[in-house]
Coordinates of C-alpha atoms and ligand atoms in Angstrom, one line a residue:
M1 CA 0.0 0.0 0.0
A2 CA 1.3 3.4 -0.9
G3 CA 1.7 5.9 2.0
R4 CA 0.2 5.8 5.5
K5 CA -3.2 4.7 6.4
R6 CA -5.8 7.3 7.3
P7 CA -8.2 6.7 10.3
E8 CA -11.0 5.9 8.0
D9 CA -8.9 3.2 6.4
L10 CA -8.6 1.3 9.7
R11 CA -10.4 -2.0 9.9
S12 CA -11.9 -0.9 13.3
H13 CA -13.5 2.1 11.6
R14 CA -16.3 -0.2 10.4
W15 CA -17.1 -0.9 14.1
L16 CA -16.4 2.4 15.7
G17 CA -16.1 5.2 13.2
V18 CA -19.5 5.1 11.3
S19 CA -22.8 6.4 12.5
D20 CA -25.5 3.7 12.7
L21 CA -27.3 1.6 15.2
R22 CA -24.6 -1.2 15.5
S23 CA -21.8 1.3 16.0
F24 CA -23.8 2.9 18.7
G25 CA -23.8 -0.5 20.5
H26 CA -20.0 -0.9 20.0
R27 CA -19.2 2.6 21.3
S28 CA -21.7 2.5 24.2
R29 CA -20.1 -0.8 25.3
L30 CA -16.6 0.7 25.3
R31 CA -18.0 3.6 27.4
Q32 CA -19.3 0.9 29.8
F33 CA -15.6 0.2 30.5
G34 CA -15.1 3.9 31.4
Y35 CA -13.5 4.8 28.1
D36 CA -14.2 8.1 26.3
A37 CA -14.3 8.7 22.6
D38 CA -10.8 10.3 22.9
D39 CA -9.5 6.8 23.9
W40 CA -10.4 5.2 20.6
Q41 CA -11.4 7.7 18.0
G42 CA -9.2 7.6 14.9
K43 CA -6.8 5.3 16.7
P44 CA -5.6 1.8 15.7
V45 CA -7.1 -0.9 17.9
I46 CA -4.4 -3.3 18.9
G47 CA -5.4 -6.8 20.0
I48 CA -3.0 -8.3 22.5
I49 CA -3.4 -12.1 22.1
N50 CA -2.1 -13.2 25.5
T51 CA -1.4 -16.9 26.3
W52 CA -0.9 -16.2 30.0
S53 CA -2.5 -18.7 32.4
E54 CA -2.1 -19.9 35.9
I55 CA -1.0 -23.3 34.8
N56 CA 1.8 -22.2 32.5
A57 CA 4.9 -21.0 34.4
C58 CA 6.6 -20.3 31.1
H59 CA 4.1 -17.5 30.6
A60 CA 3.6 -16.5 34.3
H61 CA 5.0 -13.0 33.6
L62 CA 2.9 -12.3 30.5
R63 CA 0.1 -10.9 32.6
S64 CA 2.2 -8.0 33.7
R65 CA 4.1 -7.8 30.4
A66 CA 0.8 -7.1 28.7
E67 CA 0.7 -3.9 30.8
N68 CA 4.2 -2.9 29.4
V69 CA 2.8 -3.6 25.9
K70 CA -0.2 -1.4 26.6
R71 CA 2.0 1.4 27.8
G72 CA 3.8 1.4 24.5
I73 CA 0.6 1.2 22.5
L74 CA -0.9 4.2 24.3
Q75 CA 2.3 6.2 23.9
A76 CA 2.2 5.7 20.2
G77 CA -1.5 6.7 19.9
G78 CA -3.1 3.2 19.7
F79 CA -6.0 1.7 21.7
P80 CA -5.0 -1.7 23.4
V81 CA -7.4 -4.5 23.9
E82 CA -6.2 -7.7 25.6
L83 CA -7.7 -10.9 24.4
P84 CA -6.7 -14.1 26.2
A85 CA -6.0 -17.3 24.3
M86 CA -5.3 -20.9 25.3
S87 CA -1.9 -21.3 26.9
L88 CA -0.7 -24.7 25.9
A89 CA 1.5 -25.4 28.9
E90 CA 3.8 -28.0 27.6
P91 CA 4.3 -29.9 30.9
F92 CA 0.6 -30.2 31.8
V93 CA -1.5 -30.5 28.6
K94 CA -2.3 -34.1 27.7
P95 CA -2.1 -36.1 25.7
S96 CA 0.1 -33.6 23.9
T97 CA 0.1 -29.9 23.2
M98 CA 0.6 -30.7 19.5
L99 CA -3.0 -31.9 19.5
Y100 CA -3.9 -28.2 20.2
R101 CA -1.4 -26.2 18.2
N102 CA -4.0 -25.8 15.3
F103 CA -6.7 -25.1 17.9
L104 CA -4.6 -22.0 19.1
A105 CA -4.0 -21.0 15.5
M106 CA -7.8 -21.1 14.8
E107 CA -8.5 -19.2 18.1
T108 CA -5.9 -16.5 17.2
E109 CA -7.2 -16.1 13.7
E110 CA -10.9 -15.9 14.7
L111 CA -10.3 -13.7 17.7
L112 CA -8.6 -11.2 15.4
R113 CA -11.2 -11.5 12.7
S114 CA -14.3 -11.3 14.7
H115 CA -13.3 -8.2 16.7
P116 CA -12.5 -4.7 15.6
I117 CA -8.7 -5.2 15.6
D118 CA -6.3 -3.4 13.3
G119 CA -3.0 -4.9 14.5
A120 CA -2.0 -7.8 16.8
V121 CA 0.6 -8.4 19.5
L122 CA 1.2 -12.1 19.9
M123 CA 2.4 -13.1 23.3
G124 CA 3.8 -16.6 23.7
G125 CA 6.8 -18.8 23.9
C126 CA 6.1 -22.2 25.4
D127 CA 6.6 -24.6 22.5
K128 CA 3.4 -24.7 20.4
T129 CA 2.3 -21.2 21.3
T130 CA 4.7 -19.6 18.9
P131 CA 3.7 -21.5 15.7
G132 CA 0.0 -21.5 16.8
L133 CA -0.1 -17.7 17.2
V134 CA 1.9 -17.0 14.1
M135 CA -0.1 -19.4 11.9
G136 CA -3.3 -17.7 13.1
A137 CA -2.0 -14.2 12.4
I138 CA -0.7 -15.2 9.0
S139 CA -4.1 -16.5 8.0
M140 CA -5.8 -13.3 9.3
G141 CA -3.4 -11.1 7.4
I142 CA -3.3 -7.9 9.5
P143 CA -0.1 -6.4 10.9
A144 CA 1.3 -8.4 13.8
I145 CA 4.3 -8.5 16.0
Y146 CA 5.4 -11.5 18.1
I147 CA 6.6 -11.0 21.7
P148 CA 8.7 -14.0 22.9
A149 CA 8.2 -14.9 26.6
G150 CA 12.0 -15.5 26.9
P151 CA 13.9 -18.2 28.6
M152 CA 13.9 -18.8 32.4
L153 CA 17.1 -18.4 34.4
R154 CA 19.7 -21.2 34.5
G155 CA 18.9 -24.1 36.8
N156 CA 21.3 -24.9 39.6
W157 CA 22.2 -27.9 41.7
H158 CA 25.3 -28.3 43.8
G159 CA 27.0 -25.5 41.8
E160 CA 26.3 -27.2 38.5
F161 CA 24.0 -25.6 35.9
L162 CA 20.9 -27.5 35.1
G163 CA 19.0 -27.3 31.8
S164 CA 15.3 -27.8 31.5
G165 CA 14.4 -31.3 30.3
S166 CA 17.9 -32.2 29.2
D167 CA 19.1 -32.6 32.8
A168 CA 15.9 -34.2 34.0
W169 CA 16.4 -36.9 31.4
K170 CA 20.1 -37.2 32.3
Y171 CA 19.6 -37.5 36.1
W172 CA 16.6 -39.7 35.8
T173 CA 18.8 -42.2 34.0
E174 CA 21.5 -41.8 36.6
K175 CA 18.8 -42.4 39.3
Q176 CA 17.7 -45.5 37.4
A177 CA 21.3 -46.7 37.4
G178 CA 21.6 -46.1 41.1
N179 CA 24.2 -43.3 40.7
I180 CA 22.2 -40.5 42.5
T181 CA 20.0 -40.7 45.6
E182 CA 16.3 -39.9 46.1
N183 CA 17.4 -36.8 48.0
D184 CA 19.6 -35.7 45.1
W185 CA 16.6 -36.1 42.8
T186 CA 14.4 -33.9 45.1
E187 CA 17.1 -31.2 45.2
I188 CA 17.3 -31.3 41.4
E189 CA 13.5 -30.9 41.3
N190 CA 13.9 -27.8 43.5
G191 CA 16.7 -26.3 41.4
I192 CA 15.9 -26.9 37.8
S193 CA 13.2 -24.3 37.3
R194 CA 14.3 -21.1 39.1
S195 CA 12.2 -18.4 37.5
F196 CA 9.2 -17.8 35.1
G197 CA 10.1 -18.1 31.4
T198 CA 10.4 -20.9 28.9
C199 CA 12.8 -23.9 29.0
M200 CA 16.3 -22.4 28.9
V201 CA 18.0 -25.0 26.7
M202 CA 17.9 -24.8 22.9
G203 CA 14.6 -26.7 23.1
T204 CA 11.5 -26.1 20.9
A205 CA 10.6 -22.9 22.8
A206 CA 14.0 -21.3 22.3
T207 CA 14.2 -22.6 18.8
M208 CA 10.8 -21.3 17.8
M209 CA 11.2 -17.9 19.5
A210 CA 14.5 -17.4 17.6
I211 CA 13.0 -18.6 14.3
A212 CA 10.2 -16.0 14.7
E213 CA 12.8 -13.3 15.2
A214 CA 14.8 -14.5 12.3
L215 CA 11.7 -14.4 10.1
G216 CA 11.4 -10.7 11.0
L217 CA 8.4 -11.1 13.3
S218 CA 9.9 -9.7 16.6
L219 CA 12.1 -6.9 17.6
P220 CA 15.9 -7.5 17.1
G221 CA 17.4 -9.5 19.9
A222 CA 14.0 -10.0 21.6
S223 CA 14.1 -13.8 21.6
S224 CA 17.3 -14.1 23.6
I225 CA 16.3 -11.9 26.5
P226 CA 15.8 -13.9 29.7
A227 CA 12.2 -13.6 30.9
A228 CA 13.3 -12.2 34.3
D229 CA 15.7 -9.6 32.9
S230 CA 14.5 -6.0 33.0
N231 CA 15.3 -5.8 29.3
H232 CA 12.2 -7.9 28.7
P233 CA 9.5 -5.4 29.9
R234 CA 11.4 -2.7 28.1
M235 CA 11.3 -4.8 24.9
C236 CA 7.5 -5.2 25.4
G237 CA 7.0 -1.4 25.6
V238 CA 8.9 -0.9 22.4
A239 CA 6.9 -3.7 20.7
G240 CA 3.7 -1.8 21.7
R241 CA 4.9 1.3 20.0
C242 CA 6.1 -0.7 17.0
I243 CA 2.8 -2.3 16.2
V244 CA 1.0 1.0 16.1
E245 CA 3.4 2.2 13.4
M246 CA 3.1 -1.1 11.6
V247 CA -0.7 -0.5 11.3
W248 CA -0.3 3.0 9.9
D249 CA 2.3 1.7 7.5
D250 CA 0.1 -1.4 6.7
L251 CA 3.1 -3.6 7.3
T252 CA 1.3 -6.9 6.9
L253 CA 2.9 -10.3 7.4
D254 CA 2.9 -11.1 3.7
R255 CA 5.5 -8.3 3.2
I256 CA 7.7 -9.9 5.8
L257 CA 7.2 -13.6 5.3
T258 CA 8.9 -14.2 2.0
K259 CA 10.8 -17.3 0.7
S260 CA 14.0 -15.7 1.6
A261 CA 12.8 -15.0 5.1
F262 CA 12.0 -18.7 5.6
D263 CA 15.4 -19.6 4.2
N264 CA 17.0 -17.2 6.7
A265 CA 15.0 -18.7 9.6
I266 CA 16.0 -22.3 8.6
K267 CA 19.7 -21.3 8.4
V268 CA 19.5 -19.7 11.9
H269 CA 17.7 -22.9 13.2
M270 CA 20.6 -25.0 11.9
A271 CA 23.3 -22.7 13.3
M272 CA 21.6 -22.9 16.7
G273 CA 21.3 -26.6 16.7
G274 CA 17.6 -26.1 17.1
S275 CA 14.8 -28.6 17.9
T276 CA 13.6 -31.1 15.4
N277 CA 10.1 -30.0 16.1
A278 CA 10.8 -26.8 14.2
I279 CA 10.6 -28.6 10.9
I280 CA 7.0 -29.4 11.4
H281 CA 6.1 -25.9 12.6
V282 CA 8.1 -24.0 10.0
I283 CA 6.6 -26.0 7.1
A284 CA 3.1 -25.3 8.5
M285 CA 3.9 -21.5 8.9
A286 CA 5.4 -21.3 5.4
R287 CA 2.5 -23.0 3.8
R288 CA 0.0 -20.8 5.6
A289 CA 2.0 -17.9 4.1
G290 CA 1.6 -19.5 0.6
I291 CA 5.3 -20.4 0.4
P292 CA 6.0 -24.0 -0.8
L293 CA 8.4 -25.6 1.7
D294 CA 9.2 -29.2 2.4
M295 CA 11.7 -31.2 4.5
Q296 CA 14.2 -31.5 1.7
R297 CA 14.9 -27.8 2.1
F298 CA 15.9 -28.3 5.7
D299 CA 18.3 -31.1 4.7
D300 CA 19.8 -29.0 1.9
I301 CA 20.4 -26.1 4.3
S302 CA 21.7 -28.4 7.0
R303 CA 24.6 -29.5 4.7
E304 CA 25.5 -25.8 4.2
I305 CA 25.2 -24.4 7.8
P306 CA 27.1 -25.7 10.8
V307 CA 26.0 -25.6 14.4
I308 CA 27.8 -22.6 16.0
A309 CA 25.7 -22.1 19.2
N310 CA 27.2 -24.1 22.0
V311 CA 23.9 -24.6 23.9
R312 CA 22.4 -27.7 25.3
P313 CA 21.3 -30.3 24.3
S314 CA 23.8 -30.2 21.4
G315 CA 26.3 -28.1 23.3
K316 CA 27.4 -27.0 26.7
Y317 CA 25.7 -23.7 27.8
L318 CA 22.2 -22.4 28.4
M319 CA 20.1 -19.6 26.9
E320 CA 21.1 -17.1 29.6
D321 CA 24.7 -17.6 28.5
F322 CA 23.6 -17.2 24.9
F323 CA 22.1 -13.8 25.8
Y324 CA 25.3 -12.7 27.6
A325 CA 27.3 -13.8 24.5
G326 CA 25.4 -11.3 22.4
G327 CA 22.2 -13.3 21.7
L328 CA 20.5 -13.9 18.4
R329 CA 21.6 -10.6 16.8
A330 CA 25.2 -11.8 17.3
L331 CA 24.6 -15.2 15.9
I332 CA 22.8 -13.8 12.9
H333 CA 25.8 -11.4 12.4
E334 CA 28.1 -14.4 12.3
L335 CA 25.9 -15.9 9.6
K336 CA 25.5 -12.7 7.6
G337 CA 27.3 -14.0 4.6
K338 CA 24.8 -16.8 4.3
L339 CA 21.6 -14.8 4.7
D340 CA 19.5 -12.5 2.7
L341 CA 19.9 -9.4 4.7
S342 CA 17.4 -7.4 2.6
C343 CA 14.4 -9.1 4.2
L344 CA 11.9 -6.7 5.8
T345 CA 11.1 -7.0 9.5
V346 CA 8.5 -5.6 11.9
T347 CA 10.8 -2.6 12.6
G348 CA 10.2 -1.5 9.0
K349 CA 14.0 -2.0 8.6
T350 CA 15.8 -4.9 7.0
L351 CA 17.4 -7.8 8.8
G352 CA 20.8 -6.4 7.9
E353 CA 20.0 -3.0 9.5
N354 CA 18.7 -4.8 12.6
I355 CA 22.0 -6.6 13.2
S356 CA 24.2 -3.7 12.5
G357 CA 26.9 -3.4 15.1
A358 CA 26.1 -6.8 16.8
E359 CA 29.1 -8.5 18.4
V360 CA 29.9 -11.9 20.0
Y361 CA 31.1 -11.3 23.5
L362 CA 31.6 -14.9 24.7
R363 CA 33.4 -16.9 22.0
D364 CA 32.9 -20.3 23.6
V365 CA 29.1 -19.8 23.5
I366 CA 28.8 -18.5 19.9
H367 CA 31.5 -19.9 17.7
P368 CA 32.7 -18.5 14.4
L369 CA 31.6 -20.4 11.3
S370 CA 35.3 -21.3 10.8
D371 CA 35.3 -23.2 14.1
P372 CA 31.8 -24.8 14.6
I373 CA 30.5 -27.0 17.3
Y374 CA 29.3 -29.5 14.8
A375 CA 30.3 -29.3 11.1
E376 CA 26.9 -30.0 9.6
G377 CA 23.6 -28.5 10.6
A378 CA 21.2 -29.6 13.3
T379 CA 18.9 -31.8 11.3
A380 CA 19.2 -34.6 8.8
V381 CA 16.3 -35.8 6.7
L382 CA 16.4 -39.5 5.9
T383 CA 14.2 -41.5 3.5
G384 CA 13.9 -45.1 2.5
N385 CA 11.4 -48.0 2.5
L386 CA 10.7 -47.5 6.2
A387 CA 9.9 -43.8 5.8
P388 CA 8.9 -43.1 2.2
N389 CA 7.9 -39.5 3.0
G390 CA 10.9 -38.9 5.2
C391 CA 11.9 -38.8 8.9
V392 CA 14.3 -36.6 10.8
M393 CA 17.3 -36.9 13.1
K394 CA 19.5 -34.5 15.1
P395 CA 23.0 -36.0 14.5
A396 CA 24.7 -33.4 16.7
A397 CA 22.8 -34.7 19.7
A398 CA 23.6 -38.4 19.1
E399 CA 26.5 -40.7 19.9
Q400 CA 28.3 -40.5 16.6
R401 CA 28.7 -44.3 16.1
F402 CA 24.9 -44.5 15.5
L403 CA 25.1 -42.3 12.4
K404 CA 25.9 -45.5 10.5
H405 CA 24.3 -48.5 12.1
R406 CA 22.8 -51.8 11.3
G407 CA 20.9 -53.8 14.0
P408 CA 17.9 -55.9 14.8
A409 CA 14.6 -54.2 15.7
L410 CA 13.0 -54.4 19.1
A411 CA 9.4 -53.3 18.1
F412 CA 6.8 -51.9 20.5
E413 CA 3.2 -51.7 19.3
D414 CA 2.4 -48.6 21.4
Y415 CA 3.7 -46.5 24.4
N416 CA 2.2 -48.7 27.0
H417 CA 3.7 -51.8 25.5
M418 CA 7.1 -50.1 25.4
A419 CA 6.8 -48.8 29.0
R420 CA 6.1 -52.3 30.3
E421 CA 8.9 -54.1 28.4
I422 CA 11.6 -51.5 29.0
E423 CA 11.6 -52.2 32.7
R424 CA 12.1 -56.0 32.4
D425 CA 15.4 -57.3 33.6
D426 CA 15.1 -60.4 31.3
L427 CA 14.3 -58.3 28.2
D428 CA 16.1 -59.8 25.2
V429 CA 18.0 -56.6 24.1
T430 CA 21.6 -55.6 23.4
P431 CA 23.1 -52.1 22.8
N432 CA 23.1 -53.0 19.1
H433 CA 19.3 -53.3 18.9
V434 CA 17.2 -50.6 17.3
L435 CA 14.2 -49.7 19.5
V436 CA 11.0 -49.1 17.4
L437 CA 7.9 -47.4 18.7
K438 CA 4.7 -47.5 16.7
N439 CA 1.5 -45.5 17.0
A440 CA 3.1 -42.2 18.2
G441 CA 2.2 -40.1 15.1
P442 CA -0.3 -37.3 14.5
K443 CA -3.3 -39.6 14.4
G444 CA -1.9 -42.5 16.4
G445 CA -0.5 -40.7 19.4
P446 CA -2.8 -39.0 19.1
G447 CA -1.3 -35.6 18.6
M448 CA 2.2 -36.9 17.9
P449 CA 3.5 -36.8 21.5
E450 CA 7.1 -36.3 22.4
W451 CA 7.8 -40.0 23.0
G452 CA 10.6 -40.2 20.5
M453 CA 13.5 -40.3 23.0
L454 CA 12.5 -43.9 24.0
P455 CA 14.0 -44.8 27.4
I456 CA 17.0 -47.0 27.3
P457 CA 16.0 -50.5 28.7
K458 CA 16.6 -50.5 32.4
K459 CA 18.8 -53.6 32.1
L460 CA 21.2 -51.7 29.7
V461 CA 21.1 -48.5 31.8
K462 CA 22.5 -50.5 34.7
A463 CA 25.2 -51.8 32.4
G464 CA 26.2 -48.2 31.5
V465 CA 24.5 -47.8 28.1
R466 CA 23.4 -44.2 27.6
D467 CA 22.4 -44.1 23.9
M468 CA 20.8 -46.4 21.4
L469 CA 19.3 -46.0 17.9
R470 CA 15.6 -45.4 18.3
I471 CA 12.9 -44.9 15.6
S472 CA 9.3 -43.7 16.0
D473 CA 6.6 -41.7 14.2
G474 CA 6.4 -39.4 17.2
R475 CA 8.4 -36.3 18.1
M476 CA 10.9 -35.6 20.8
S477 CA 11.2 -32.7 23.1
G478 CA 13.7 -30.1 21.9
T479 CA 15.4 -30.6 25.2
S480 CA 16.0 -34.3 24.4
Y481 CA 19.1 -35.9 22.9
G482 CA 20.3 -39.2 21.6
A483 CA 20.2 -41.2 18.4
C484 CA 16.5 -40.7 17.9
I485 CA 14.9 -40.9 14.4
L486 CA 11.6 -39.2 14.5
H487 CA 8.5 -38.0 12.5
V488 CA 8.5 -41.2 10.3
A489 CA 6.0 -40.5 7.6
P490 CA 3.5 -41.8 6.8
E491 CA 2.8 -42.9 10.4
S492 CA 2.1 -46.5 11.5
Y493 CA -1.4 -45.8 12.6
I494 CA -2.6 -45.2 9.1
G495 CA -0.6 -48.1 7.6
G496 CA 2.8 -46.5 7.0
P497 CA 5.6 -49.2 6.7
L498 CA 6.6 -48.7 10.4
A499 CA 3.4 -50.6 11.2
F500 CA 4.9 -53.7 9.7
V501 CA 8.2 -53.9 11.5
K502 CA 8.6 -57.0 13.6
T503 CA 11.2 -57.7 16.4
G504 CA 14.2 -59.2 14.8
D505 CA 13.9 -57.4 11.4
V506 CA 17.2 -55.8 10.5
I507 CA 17.2 -52.0 10.2
E508 CA 20.0 -50.0 8.5
V509 CA 20.6 -46.3 9.0
D510 CA 23.2 -44.3 7.1
V511 CA 22.9 -40.6 8.0
A512 CA 25.7 -39.5 5.6
A513 CA 23.7 -41.1 2.7
R514 CA 20.4 -39.9 4.3
R515 CA 19.1 -43.4 4.1
I516 CA 16.9 -45.6 6.4
H517 CA 16.1 -49.1 5.3
L518 CA 14.2 -52.1 6.6
S519 CA 15.9 -55.3 5.3
V520 CA 12.7 -57.2 4.6
S521 CA 11.7 -58.2 1.1
G522 CA 9.0 -56.4 -0.8
E523 CA 6.9 -59.6 -1.0
E524 CA 7.1 -60.1 2.8
L525 CA 6.2 -56.5 3.4
A526 CA 3.2 -56.8 1.1
R527 CA 2.1 -59.9 3.0
R528 CA 2.3 -58.0 6.3
R529 CA 0.4 -55.1 4.8
A530 CA -2.4 -57.4 3.6
A531 CA -2.7 -58.9 7.1
W532 CA -2.6 -55.6 8.9
V533 CA -5.7 -54.5 10.7
A534 CA -6.2 -50.7 11.2
P535 CA -6.5 -49.6 14.8
A536 CA -9.9 -48.4 16.1
P537 CA -10.4 -44.6 15.9
R538 CA -9.1 -42.7 19.0
Y539 CA -12.1 -40.4 19.2
E540 CA -15.8 -40.8 18.3
R541 CA -16.7 -37.2 19.0
G542 CA -15.5 -33.7 19.7
Y543 CA -12.3 -31.9 18.9
G544 CA -10.4 -35.1 18.8
A545 CA -12.6 -36.5 16.0
M546 CA -12.3 -33.3 14.0
F547 CA -8.5 -33.4 14.5
A548 CA -8.3 -37.0 13.3
A549 CA -10.4 -36.2 10.2
H550 CA -8.3 -33.2 9.1
I551 CA -4.8 -33.5 10.4
G552 CA -1.9 -33.7 8.0
Q553 CA 1.2 -35.9 8.4
A554 CA 4.5 -34.7 9.8
D555 CA 6.1 -34.0 6.4
D556 CA 3.1 -31.8 5.7
G557 CA 3.5 -29.7 8.8
C558 CA 0.5 -31.3 10.6
D559 CA -1.9 -28.5 9.7
F560 CA -5.6 -29.1 9.2
D561 CA -6.5 -29.5 5.5
F562 CA -9.3 -26.9 5.8
L563 CA -7.0 -24.3 7.3
K564 CA -4.4 -24.3 4.5
A565 CA -6.8 -24.6 1.6
G566 CA -9.3 -22.3 0.0
A567 CA -9.8 -18.6 -0.7
P568 CA -9.0 -16.1 2.1
T569 CA -11.9 -15.7 4.6
A570 CA -13.9 -12.6 4.0
E571 CA -14.3 -9.8 6.6
P572 CA -17.4 -10.3 8.8
E573 CA -20.4 -8.4 7.9
I574 CA -21.7 -6.0 10.5
H575 CA -25.5 -6.0 10.8
Ligands
FES1 FE1 7.2 -24.3 28.4 FE2 9.4 -25.9 27.9 S1 7.7 -26.2 29.2 S2 8.9 -24.0 27.1

């Protein structure tokens, strides 16, 4: 759009600026709050979509941060309206927050569309909230800025730093092996989550917050600020001022979310050693923005971009250290020769302008490209007869001997079967076995739970084994690690080849060749397929039934078919 918007061009003008019976109702109801015409007249109405809730400690501060955002909006001459949305607290929501990512996307889109909103502030951070909010805002199409919740402070136990998730998995295994006491375990429980904010390893939350920033959707450096740092409320105030300008300039997301912006984001993801979950979310976000993107692009970029952020689970440090090292602006600055710096961002400036002057202050936390943590990127995409549509692995987080491996399968039909067997002292398993978990996919889980880091069988844990090759159609937490092959597509629940694996079948994996192979003849696989009985539906009614009817596979971004297809939704009529 050429030039700045005028007040009568605002979307909210249809609700508030005209003179008819309905607009009388809208204005009189605003006056019911104690507002005056001066509060809203001729001003952009900014919807603050806030995923604060009392069960999500990652977002505990977003209630007060919304006030910082409002301050900025008011200073810039906007009218703020806070609209709560579902919080998707990763630790509490069952069976999996992934079941509800699209629900949040729908809620965000429809909250924005159905109300007199001119621009949106999206407040989130806990894993699925970032893609959910962004997907909804993309489909709505009005200017939007994303405010990352930011990581919590480092965990601490006996003077050692503790990382969310990663150190829980690590010390649980040590407890199983009898190497730490019950009292140690309680102390770790007390020390691992020291403040509000998201998980502070390079898990899915930190990955997605950084990806949103790299896409140009948040203020420069915002994603690295620890939630408890006073820089965070200051950033919120600036974001409030920024969104008002974005509305007047009609800086809509389609001007920011280009193919180059997504390439930039994937490159940043690889350099950070980001979560495998990002593949699903970034594909879903790109396709919502009308940009074709598939898993192969991640693999191509992973061969080009090394891991340079030394952050757990692939590295040593935590997000607080990453912030002190210069944060995402510094990491992007290191990558600048590989990025399209001309991409537009929410500031109205380019990515290149936003990182101007950025420096790395702690060289062991953010390495130069010439001395990476891991020579290739975070994610490898494998294909073969076991995963015709692909699967993913995070080689940097695995024992390197498993990157080329051949071993017999130990197959589990579902999570409960696996959980029972894994505890058995007489389980017929060796460190060479390949653990296979079925029915953990989008429909089968349901909701593709983070079960992909299958526990090492107790018998082997006691013998000192800490990594094995594991394959599933589920996901794994971004805080997890190990030789885990994930997102096998198509999933076993709908008859993907994983459904036909039997204990004793030989599985071969060659990450360098990007190959995964089940050494069973085509005739035998056809026999097993013919004998296969599809499992019963997980849901007969409600949201679960709708989810099952419309959810896509992992390689497709797990979006609903009806959310990515069709003409844009029209503005609501006001009668
Ligand atoms: Fe919320 Fe990890 S539990 S980000």
